[in-house]
Coordinates of C-alpha atoms in Angstrom, one line a residue:
M235 CA -64.2 -45.6 34.8
S236 CA -65.2 -43.9 31.5
G237 CA -66.8 -46.0 28.8
S238 CA -63.9 -45.4 26.4
L239 CA -61.5 -46.6 29.0
V240 CA -63.6 -49.8 29.7
L241 CA -63.6 -50.5 25.9
L242 CA -59.8 -49.9 25.8
H243 CA -59.2 -52.4 28.6
L244 CA -61.6 -54.9 26.9
A245 CA -59.8 -54.5 23.5
G246 CA -56.5 -55.1 25.2
A247 CA -57.7 -58.3 26.8
V248 CA -59.1 -59.5 23.5
A249 CA -55.8 -58.6 21.8
L250 CA -54.0 -60.7 24.4
L251 CA -56.4 -63.6 23.7
L252 CA -55.7 -63.4 20.0
F253 CA -51.9 -63.2 20.5
A254 CA -51.9 -66.1 23.0
T255 CA -53.9 -68.3 20.6
R256 CA -51.4 -67.4 17.8
Q257 CA -48.5 -68.3 20.1
V258 CA -49.9 -71.8 20.9
R259 CA -50.6 -72.4 17.2
T260 CA -47.1 -71.2 16.1
G261 CA -45.4 -73.4 18.7
V262 CA -47.3 -76.5 17.7
E263 CA -46.7 -75.8 14.0
R264 CA -43.0 -75.2 14.4
A265 CA -42.3 -78.1 16.7
Y266 CA -44.7 -80.8 15.3
G267 CA -46.4 -79.3 12.3
D268 CA -44.6 -81.3 9.6
V269 CA -44.9 -84.6 11.4
L270 CA -48.6 -83.9 12.1
R271 CA -49.3 -83.0 8.4
L272 CA -47.5 -86.2 7.2
K273 CA -49.4 -88.4 9.6
L274 CA -52.6 -86.7 8.8
R275 CA -52.3 -87.5 5.1
S276 CA -52.4 -91.3 5.7
I277 CA -55.2 -91.1 8.2
L278 CA -57.4 -89.0 5.9
K279 CA -57.7 -91.9 3.5
N280 CA -60.2 -93.4 6.0
P281 CA -63.3 -91.2 6.1
L282 CA -64.2 -92.3 9.6
L283 CA -60.7 -91.7 11.0
A284 CA -60.7 -88.4 9.1
V285 CA -63.2 -86.9 11.5
G286 CA -61.2 -87.9 14.6
A287 CA -57.9 -86.8 13.1
G288 CA -59.4 -83.4 12.2
A289 CA -60.7 -82.9 15.7
L290 CA -57.3 -83.9 17.3
L291 CA -55.4 -81.6 15.0
A292 CA -57.8 -78.7 15.7
V293 CA -57.2 -79.2 19.5
C294 CA -53.4 -79.1 18.9
L295 CA -53.5 -76.0 16.7
Q296 CA -56.5 -74.4 18.4
S297 CA -57.8 -73.5 15.0
A298 CA -60.2 -75.2 12.7
T299 CA -59.3 -72.7 10.0
A300 CA -55.7 -74.0 10.0
V301 CA -56.9 -77.5 9.6
A302 CA -59.2 -76.5 6.7
L303 CA -56.3 -74.9 4.9
I304 CA -53.9 -77.9 5.5
V305 CA -56.5 -80.4 4.4
G306 CA -57.5 -78.2 1.4
S307 CA -53.9 -78.2 0.2
F308 CA -53.8 -82.0 0.5
A309 CA -57.0 -82.3 -1.6
G310 CA -55.6 -79.8 -4.1
S311 CA -52.5 -82.0 -4.6
G312 CA -54.5 -85.1 -4.9
I313 CA -53.1 -86.7 -1.8
V314 CA -56.6 -87.2 -0.2
G315 CA -60.1 -87.2 -1.7
G316 CA -62.2 -84.1 -1.3
T317 CA -65.0 -85.9 0.6
A318 CA -62.6 -87.3 3.2
G319 CA -61.0 -83.9 3.5
L320 CA -64.4 -82.3 4.1
L321 CA -65.1 -84.8 6.9
A322 CA -61.8 -84.0 8.5
V323 CA -62.6 -80.3 8.5
L324 CA -66.0 -81.1 10.1
G325 CA -64.1 -83.0 12.7
A326 CA -61.9 -80.0 13.2
D327 CA -64.9 -77.9 14.0
V328 CA -65.8 -80.3 16.7
G329 CA -62.2 -80.2 18.0
S330 CA -62.3 -76.4 18.0
S331 CA -65.5 -76.5 20.1
L332 CA -63.8 -78.8 22.6
V333 CA -61.0 -76.3 23.0
V334 CA -63.7 -73.7 24.0
K335 CA -65.1 -76.2 26.5
L336 CA -61.7 -76.9 28.0
L337 CA -60.9 -73.2 28.3
S338 CA -64.3 -72.4 29.9
F339 CA -63.2 -74.2 33.1
N340 CA -61.5 -72.3 35.9
L341 CA -57.9 -72.9 35.0
Q342 CA -56.4 -69.8 36.7
E343 CA -54.0 -71.9 38.9
L344 CA -52.3 -73.0 35.7
V345 CA -51.4 -69.4 34.7
P346 CA -48.2 -69.0 36.9
V347 CA -47.2 -72.6 36.3
C348 CA -47.4 -72.3 32.5
L349 CA -45.8 -68.9 32.4
V350 CA -42.9 -69.8 34.6
A351 CA -42.3 -73.2 33.0
G352 CA -42.7 -71.8 29.5
T353 CA -40.3 -68.9 30.1
V354 CA -37.7 -71.1 31.7
L355 CA -37.8 -73.4 28.6
F356 CA -37.9 -70.6 26.1
M357 CA -35.0 -68.7 27.6
S358 CA -32.7 -71.5 28.7
T359 CA -32.5 -73.8 25.7
S360 CA -31.5 -73.8 22.1
R361 CA -33.2 -77.1 21.3
R362 CA -36.1 -76.4 18.9
D363 CA -38.5 -78.9 20.5
L364 CA -38.1 -77.5 24.0
L365 CA -38.0 -73.9 22.8
Q366 CA -41.3 -74.4 21.0
L367 CA -42.8 -76.3 24.0
G368 CA -41.9 -73.2 26.0
R369 CA -43.7 -71.0 23.5
I370 CA -46.8 -73.3 23.7
L371 CA -46.8 -73.1 27.6
I372 CA -46.4 -69.3 27.5
G373 CA -49.3 -69.1 25.0
I374 CA -51.5 -71.3 27.2
G375 CA -50.8 -69.2 30.3
L376 CA -51.5 -66.0 28.4
L377 CA -54.6 -67.5 26.9
I378 CA -56.1 -68.3 30.4
L379 CA -55.0 -65.0 31.7
S380 CA -56.6 -63.1 28.9
L381 CA -60.0 -64.8 29.7
R382 CA -59.7 -63.5 33.3
L383 CA -58.8 -60.0 32.0
I384 CA -61.8 -60.0 29.6
G385 CA -64.0 -60.8 32.6
E386 CA -62.5 -58.1 34.8
A387 CA -62.5 -55.5 31.9
S388 CA -66.2 -56.2 31.2
E389 CA -67.2 -55.9 34.9
P390 CA -67.9 -52.1 34.7
L391 CA -70.3 -52.8 31.9
R392 CA -72.8 -54.1 34.4
E393 CA -73.4 -50.5 35.5
S394 CA -73.6 -49.2 31.9
N395 CA -76.8 -47.4 30.9
I396 CA -76.1 -48.0 27.2
L397 CA -75.3 -51.8 27.3
P398 CA -78.9 -52.9 28.3
I399 CA -80.2 -50.9 25.4
V400 CA -77.8 -52.6 22.9
V401 CA -78.5 -56.0 24.4
N402 CA -82.3 -55.5 24.3
Y403 CA -82.1 -54.3 20.7
L404 CA -80.0 -57.3 19.6
S405 CA -82.2 -59.7 21.6
G406 CA -85.2 -58.3 19.6
D407 CA -83.2 -58.5 16.2
L408 CA -81.5 -61.8 16.3
V409 CA -80.6 -61.7 12.6
T410 CA -78.6 -58.5 13.1
A411 CA -76.9 -60.1 16.2
F412 CA -76.1 -63.2 14.0
L413 CA -74.5 -61.0 11.3
I414 CA -72.5 -59.0 13.9
A415 CA -71.1 -62.2 15.3
T416 CA -70.1 -63.4 11.8
V417 CA -68.3 -60.1 11.1
M418 CA -66.6 -60.1 14.5
T419 CA -65.3 -63.6 14.0
W420 CA -63.9 -62.6 10.6
L421 CA -62.2 -59.6 12.2
F422 CA -60.7 -61.9 14.9
H423 CA -59.8 -64.5 12.3
S424 CA -60.6 -67.0 15.1
S425 CA -63.9 -68.6 16.0
V426 CA -62.4 -69.8 19.3
A427 CA -61.5 -66.3 20.3
A428 CA -64.9 -64.9 19.3
I429 CA -66.9 -67.5 21.2
L430 CA -64.7 -67.3 24.3
L431 CA -65.4 -63.6 24.3
V432 CA -69.1 -64.2 24.2
V433 CA -68.8 -66.8 26.9
A434 CA -66.8 -64.4 29.1
L435 CA -69.4 -61.7 28.7
A436 CA -72.2 -64.1 29.5
A437 CA -70.4 -65.2 32.7
R438 CA -70.7 -61.6 33.8
G439 CA -74.4 -61.6 33.1
L440 CA -74.0 -59.2 30.1
V441 CA -75.4 -61.6 27.5
P442 CA -78.6 -63.6 27.9
V443 CA -78.6 -67.2 26.8
E444 CA -80.8 -66.8 23.6
L445 CA -78.7 -63.9 22.3
G446 CA -75.5 -65.8 23.2
V447 CA -76.6 -68.9 21.2
V448 CA -77.3 -66.7 18.2
L449 CA -73.9 -65.1 18.6
V450 CA -72.3 -68.6 18.7
L451 CA -74.1 -69.6 15.5
G452 CA -72.9 -66.4 13.8
A453 CA -69.3 -67.2 15.0
N454 CA -69.6 -70.6 13.4
L455 CA -70.6 -69.1 10.1
G456 CA -67.7 -66.5 10.4
G457 CA -65.3 -69.4 11.1
G458 CA -66.2 -71.0 7.8
I459 CA -65.8 -67.8 5.9
I460 CA -62.2 -67.3 7.2
A461 CA -60.8 -70.4 5.5
V462 CA -62.6 -69.7 2.2
V463 CA -61.2 -66.2 2.0
L464 CA -57.7 -67.3 3.0
S465 CA -57.7 -70.0 0.3
R466 CA -59.1 -67.8 -2.5
A467 CA -55.7 -67.7 -4.3
A468 CA -55.1 -71.5 -4.0
P469 CA -55.6 -73.9 -6.8
R470 CA -59.2 -74.9 -7.7
K471 CA -59.1 -78.3 -6.0
A472 CA -57.7 -76.9 -2.8
R473 CA -60.6 -74.4 -2.5
T474 CA -63.3 -77.0 -2.6
V475 CA -62.8 -78.3 0.9
P476 CA -63.0 -74.9 2.7
L477 CA -66.0 -74.0 0.5
G478 CA -67.7 -77.3 1.2
N479 CA -67.2 -76.7 4.9
L480 CA -68.7 -73.2 4.6
I481 CA -71.7 -74.6 2.7
L482 CA -72.4 -77.1 5.5
R483 CA -71.6 -74.8 8.4
G484 CA -73.4 -71.8 6.9
T485 CA -76.5 -73.9 6.1
G486 CA -76.5 -75.5 9.5
A487 CA -76.1 -72.1 11.2
L488 CA -78.9 -70.5 9.2
V489 CA -81.3 -73.5 9.9
A490 CA -80.5 -73.4 13.6
L491 CA -81.1 -69.6 13.7
I492 CA -84.5 -70.0 11.9
A493 CA -85.4 -72.8 14.3
L494 CA -84.4 -70.7 17.3
I495 CA -86.5 -67.8 16.1
L496 CA -89.6 -69.8 15.1
F497 CA -89.8 -72.5 17.8
A498 CA -87.9 -70.9 20.7
P499 CA -86.7 -74.3 22.0
P500 CA -85.9 -74.6 25.7
L501 CA -82.2 -73.9 26.2
D502 CA -82.0 -74.8 29.9
V503 CA -81.4 -78.4 28.9
L504 CA -78.0 -77.4 27.7
G505 CA -76.7 -76.6 31.2
S506 CA -77.4 -74.9 34.5
T507 CA -75.5 -71.7 33.8
V508 CA -75.5 -69.4 30.8
P509 CA -71.8 -69.8 29.9
G510 CA -72.2 -73.6 30.1
Q511 CA -75.3 -73.5 27.9
L512 CA -73.4 -71.5 25.3
V513 CA -70.4 -73.8 25.3
N514 CA -72.6 -76.9 25.1
A515 CA -74.7 -75.3 22.3
H516 CA -71.5 -74.8 20.4
I517 CA -70.4 -78.4 20.8
A518 CA -73.9 -79.8 20.1
F519 CA -74.1 -77.7 16.9
N520 CA -70.8 -79.0 15.5
V521 CA -71.5 -82.6 16.6
A522 CA -74.9 -82.5 14.9
L523 CA -73.1 -81.1 11.8
V524 CA -70.8 -84.0 11.7
I525 CA -73.6 -86.5 12.0
L526 CA -75.7 -84.9 9.4
G527 CA -72.7 -84.0 7.2
M528 CA -71.2 -87.5 6.9
P529 CA -73.9 -88.8 4.5
L530 CA -74.0 -85.5 2.7
A531 CA -70.3 -84.8 2.4
G532 CA -70.0 -86.3 -1.1
I533 CA -72.9 -84.2 -2.4
V534 CA -71.7 -81.0 -0.8
H535 CA -68.2 -81.5 -2.1
S536 CA -69.5 -82.0 -5.6
L537 CA -71.5 -78.8 -5.2
A538 CA -68.4 -77.0 -4.1
E539 CA -66.5 -78.2 -7.1
R540 CA -69.2 -76.8 -9.4
I541 CA -69.3 -73.5 -7.6
V542 CA -65.5 -73.1 -7.9
A543 CA -65.6 -74.0 -11.6
I544 CA -68.2 -71.3 -12.4
N545 CA -66.5 -68.6 -14.5
A546 CA -63.1 -70.0 -13.4
E547 CA -60.5 -70.6 -16.1
E548 CA -58.8 -73.9 -16.0
K549 CA -55.4 -73.5 -14.3
E550 CA -52.2 -75.4 -14.7
D551 CA -50.8 -77.2 -11.7
D552 CA -49.7 -74.7 -9.1
L553 CA -46.1 -75.9 -9.5
A554 CA -46.0 -74.2 -12.9
T555 CA -46.6 -70.6 -11.8
V556 CA -45.6 -67.6 -13.8
E557 CA -42.0 -66.6 -13.2
I558 CA -41.2 -62.9 -12.6
S559 CA -37.6 -61.8 -12.4
A560 CA -36.4 -59.1 -10.0
L561 CA -33.0 -58.8 -11.8
S562 CA -33.3 -55.4 -13.3
E563 CA -30.3 -54.5 -15.5
A564 CA -31.0 -50.8 -14.9
A565 CA -30.2 -51.2 -11.2
L566 CA -26.6 -52.5 -11.8
D567 CA -25.2 -49.0 -11.6
T568 CA -26.6 -48.7 -8.1
P569 CA -25.1 -51.7 -6.2
S570 CA -27.3 -51.4 -3.2
Q571 CA -30.4 -51.8 -5.3
A572 CA -28.9 -54.5 -7.4
L573 CA -28.0 -56.5 -4.3
A574 CA -31.5 -56.1 -3.1
N575 CA -32.9 -57.3 -6.4
A576 CA -30.5 -60.3 -6.3
T577 CA -31.6 -61.1 -2.7
R578 CA -35.3 -61.0 -3.8
E579 CA -34.5 -63.4 -6.6
V580 CA -32.5 -65.8 -4.2
V581 CA -35.5 -65.7 -1.8
G582 CA -37.6 -66.9 -4.7
V583 CA -35.2 -69.8 -5.2
C584 CA -35.5 -70.5 -1.5
E585 CA -39.3 -70.7 -1.8
T586 CA -39.0 -73.1 -4.6
I587 CA -36.6 -75.3 -2.7
E588 CA -38.9 -75.3 0.3
I589 CA -41.7 -76.5 -1.9
M590 CA -39.5 -79.3 -3.3
L591 CA -38.3 -80.3 0.1
A592 CA -41.7 -80.3 1.6
R593 CA -43.3 -82.3 -1.2
I594 CA -40.6 -84.9 -1.7
M595 CA -41.8 -86.8 1.4
E596 CA -45.4 -86.7 0.2
L597 CA -44.2 -88.5 -2.9
Y598 CA -42.6 -91.2 -0.8
E599 CA -46.1 -92.0 0.5
S600 CA -48.2 -91.4 -2.6
A601 CA -46.6 -90.8 -6.0
D602 CA -47.4 -91.1 -9.7
D603 CA -45.6 -90.1 -12.9
Q604 CA -47.4 -86.7 -13.1
K605 CA -46.4 -85.7 -9.6
I606 CA -42.8 -86.8 -10.2
K607 CA -42.6 -84.8 -13.4
A608 CA -44.1 -81.7 -11.7
L609 CA -41.5 -81.8 -8.9
A610 CA -38.7 -82.3 -11.5
A611 CA -39.9 -79.2 -13.3
L612 CA -39.3 -77.2 -10.2
D613 CA -35.6 -78.1 -10.3
D614 CA -35.5 -76.8 -13.9
R615 CA -36.9 -73.5 -12.5
V616 CA -34.1 -73.5 -9.8
D617 CA -31.5 -74.1 -12.5
R618 CA -32.8 -71.2 -14.6
K619 CA -32.9 -68.8 -11.7
H620 CA -29.5 -69.9 -10.5
A621 CA -27.9 -69.2 -13.9
A622 CA -29.6 -65.8 -14.1
I623 CA -28.5 -64.8 -10.6
K624 CA -24.9 -65.8 -11.3
I625 CA -24.8 -63.8 -14.5
Y626 CA -26.4 -60.8 -12.8
L627 CA -24.0 -60.8 -9.9
A628 CA -21.0 -61.4 -12.2
K629 CA -22.0 -58.2 -14.0
L630 CA -22.4 -56.4 -10.7
T631 CA -18.9 -57.3 -9.6
S632 CA -17.5 -55.4 -12.6
R633 CA -18.8 -52.2 -10.9
K634 CA -17.1 -50.4 -8.1
L635 CA -18.3 -52.0 -4.9
T636 CA -17.6 -51.4 -1.2
E637 CA -16.1 -54.2 0.8
D638 CA -19.4 -55.0 2.4
E639 CA -21.2 -55.0 -1.0
A640 CA -18.5 -57.3 -2.5
L641 CA -18.9 -59.7 0.5
R642 CA -22.6 -59.7 0.2
C643 CA -22.3 -60.4 -3.5
Q644 CA -20.1 -63.5 -2.8
E645 CA -22.5 -64.6 0.0
L646 CA -25.5 -64.6 -2.4
I647 CA -23.6 -66.4 -5.1
G648 CA -22.5 -69.1 -2.6
A649 CA -26.0 -69.4 -1.2
C650 CA -27.4 -69.8 -4.7
V651 CA -24.9 -72.5 -5.6
K652 CA -25.9 -74.4 -2.4
L653 CA -29.6 -74.1 -3.1
E654 CA -29.0 -75.4 -6.7
Q655 CA -27.2 -78.4 -5.2
V656 CA -30.1 -79.1 -2.8
G657 CA -32.4 -79.1 -5.7
D658 CA -30.2 -81.6 -7.5
I659 CA -30.1 -83.9 -4.5
I660 CA -33.9 -83.9 -4.3
V661 CA -34.5 -84.6 -8.0
R662 CA -31.5 -86.8 -8.9
N663 CA -31.3 -88.8 -5.7
M664 CA -34.5 -88.7 -3.7
L665 CA -36.9 -88.8 -6.7
A666 CA -35.0 -91.9 -7.8
H667 CA -35.7 -93.5 -4.4
V668 CA -39.4 -92.6 -4.9
S669 CA -39.5 -94.2 -8.3
K670 CA -37.8 -97.3 -7.0
K671 CA -40.2 -97.6 -4.1
M672 CA -43.2 -97.1 -6.4
E673 CA -42.1 -99.5 -9.1
R674 CA -41.3 -102.3 -6.6
G675 CA -44.4 -101.7 -4.3
L676 CA -42.2 -101.4 -1.2
E677 CA -43.4 -100.2 2.2
F678 CA -41.3 -98.9 5.1
T679 CA -41.9 -100.3 8.6
P680 CA -43.9 -98.0 10.9
E681 CA -40.8 -97.3 13.0
G682 CA -38.6 -96.6 9.9
W683 CA -41.2 -94.3 8.4
R684 CA -41.5 -92.4 11.7
E685 CA -37.7 -92.0 11.7
L686 CA -37.7 -90.6 8.2
L687 CA -40.6 -88.2 8.9
S688 CA -39.0 -86.9 12.0
F689 CA -35.6 -86.4 10.3
H690 CA -37.2 -84.8 7.3
A691 CA -39.2 -82.5 9.6
S692 CA -36.0 -81.3 11.3
V693 CA -34.3 -80.7 8.0
L694 CA -37.3 -78.7 6.7
A695 CA -37.3 -76.6 9.8
N696 CA -33.6 -76.0 9.4
A697 CA -34.2 -75.0 5.8
R698 CA -36.6 -72.3 6.9
L699 CA -34.0 -71.1 9.5
A700 CA -31.4 -71.0 6.7
F701 CA -33.6 -68.9 4.5
N702 CA -34.3 -66.5 7.3
V703 CA -30.5 -66.1 8.0
L704 CA -29.9 -65.4 4.3
V705 CA -32.3 -62.4 4.5
S706 CA -31.9 -61.2 8.1
R707 CA -28.2 -62.2 8.7
D708 CA -29.1 -62.7 12.4
S709 CA -26.2 -64.2 14.2
A710 CA -28.4 -65.9 16.9
T711 CA -30.4 -67.7 14.2
A712 CA -27.2 -68.6 12.3
L713 CA -25.7 -70.1 15.5
Q714 CA -28.9 -72.1 16.1
L715 CA -28.7 -73.4 12.6
V716 CA -25.1 -74.7 12.9
Q717 CA -25.9 -76.2 16.3
E718 CA -28.9 -78.0 14.7
K719 CA -26.4 -79.5 12.2
D720 CA -24.5 -81.1 15.1
R721 CA -27.7 -82.4 16.7
L722 CA -28.9 -84.0 13.4
R723 CA -25.6 -85.8 13.2
D724 CA -26.5 -87.6 16.4
V725 CA -30.0 -88.2 15.2
E726 CA -28.7 -89.8 12.1
K727 CA -26.5 -92.2 14.1
S728 CA -29.4 -93.1 16.3
A729 CA -31.7 -93.7 13.3
S730 CA -29.0 -95.9 11.6
R731 CA -28.6 -98.0 14.8
S732 CA -32.4 -98.5 15.0
H733 CA -32.5 -99.5 11.3
F734 CA -29.7 -102.0 11.7
A735 CA -31.4 -103.4 14.8
R736 CA -34.5 -104.1 12.7
L737 CA -32.3 -105.7 10.0
R738 CA -30.8 -108.0 12.6
E739 CA -34.3 -109.0 13.8
G740 CA -35.1 -110.0 10.2
T741 CA -38.0 -107.6 9.7
P742 CA -39.0 -108.2 6.1
K743 CA -40.0 -104.6 5.3
S744 CA -36.7 -103.3 6.8
I745 CA -34.7 -105.6 4.6
E746 CA -36.7 -104.7 1.4
T747 CA -36.4 -100.9 2.0
S748 CA -33.0 -100.8 3.7
T749 CA -31.1 -99.2 0.8
I750 CA -33.8 -96.6 0.2
H751 CA -34.1 -95.8 4.0
L752 CA -30.3 -95.3 4.5
D753 CA -29.9 -93.4 1.2
T754 CA -32.8 -91.1 2.1
I755 CA -31.3 -90.3 5.5
R756 CA -27.9 -89.6 3.9
D757 CA -29.5 -87.3 1.3
L758 CA -31.4 -85.4 3.9
K759 CA -28.2 -85.0 6.0
Q760 CA -26.3 -83.7 3.0
I761 CA -29.1 -81.2 2.3
N762 CA -29.0 -80.1 5.9
S763 CA -25.3 -79.6 5.7
L764 CA -25.6 -77.5 2.6
L765 CA -28.3 -75.3 4.1
A766 CA -26.4 -74.9 7.4
S767 CA -23.3 -73.6 5.5
I768 CA -25.4 -70.6 4.5
A769 CA -24.9 -69.4 8.1
Y770 CA -21.1 -69.5 7.9
P771 CA -20.5 -66.1 6.4
V772 CA -22.6 -64.5 9.2
L773 CA -20.8 -66.4 11.9
E774 CA -17.4 -65.6 10.4
E775 CA -18.3 -61.9 10.3
Q776 CA -19.2 -62.1 14.0
G777 CA -16.1 -64.0 15.0
L778 CA -18.2 -67.0 16.0
L779 CA -16.7 -69.5 13.6
R780 CA -13.1 -70.8 13.6
G781 CA -12.2 -73.0 10.7
S782 CA -14.9 -75.7 10.6
R783 CA -15.9 -75.4 14.3
L784 CA -18.0 -73.0 16.3
A785 CA -15.9 -70.6 18.4
A786 CA -16.1 -71.2 22.2
G787 CA -18.6 -68.8 23.8

């Protein structure tokens, strides 16, 4: 087999590894992401629990970078302190290393099981949780399969005449090897994938242990850089956690590299095989980083704050971003362009509504007057855009439109009205509940709070489906959205029964928060109904809707 063909096979196997990792992360985020984020916020208030929570979330998402971005956003909005957030990200690095350890075992027997079970779930159900579980299982199966393919694709490299030269050169220039691993990890956007590749090559005897450890250290530095670059457009406070993590990881990796070069410590204590030594070195490095980082987290976070502040202009809260209108008057004489402009503007309203809907539950847990005012300001933005879109589309209807263009015009107007109503419910109703809860110092029961979080997570997921339908007009997504409306009706009944059962038991917190709990469920259900109705024009066009009911399949 030619060298170029070997590299092509290896690149294909690595591409499958990256895709599989992304599939698992996407499935977890879509099925459980909102609940995980909401639970994480309360846990992060305890610095010790923050480390464990970060590790657990990294295992679920198979990405320390994703955890760094999530926790950074919490720190940016003031929900958690920067020091606790930094500890959570250090814990996430440990969790990421444990994922590498798990995947280093021989799990080939799980490949057909995961692929078959995942495909059956993914193809045979419309339930979001089961569908995403199917996606996760398929991703795990492909992930394990990709590791085998990497090993098989790299087998011909044993006979290569060039590879020993490259390996010998890098073994004699560990700094270059370190930098190459850093760049490779950045290109992969995944330290897990980069390290698994190094481990797979080491298993074939292609990478010696000392060089492999250096590559692992470089991958750790690259993993820290990814989150910093991805958060560069975030508010100042949100950037301090990823930057603090990079300072600690980068410093630790450089110190370990220098120690390895100068002192050449015995590496056989890490395991009996080269792959095992590399995986254990990765875990040991991140565990040591947590131990050393815990007393230094406050100092490092302060340093990160100062670095971010250098030459940076003081920004307003990220809720008050600059508004740019797509409603060009010049395009009104070309209806197709005008409708595209209006669609862009409605999508902007969708994004604002999504922010409002996501943050309202954060305020239920931790609120102050400033956060309440900031969220209310978003509703003012929705109202302004809603009025502008209505006027723009009213002007457009005075032009000569085709039947499809006229229908699309009415569809956008209807969607915009519904979005404006959703904004009103969030601000006028749910913010009032937040204020009432805050003023009276009320707390939900753990069971009641879990019910609210779960219900809210479903509504938020449905909101994203509705926004997708508005743009894509996909009938399958529209059908799923309306079916979710029926499912949530049953969930609401179950939540109400559970709540009244707690009232009958005389649970004090349930009695104190009963009105807020039931009103919040009602408001979320009303929001979901408004968003689900965005799918009706698409279903009617496809003949899938009869009156107020779905047509029989």
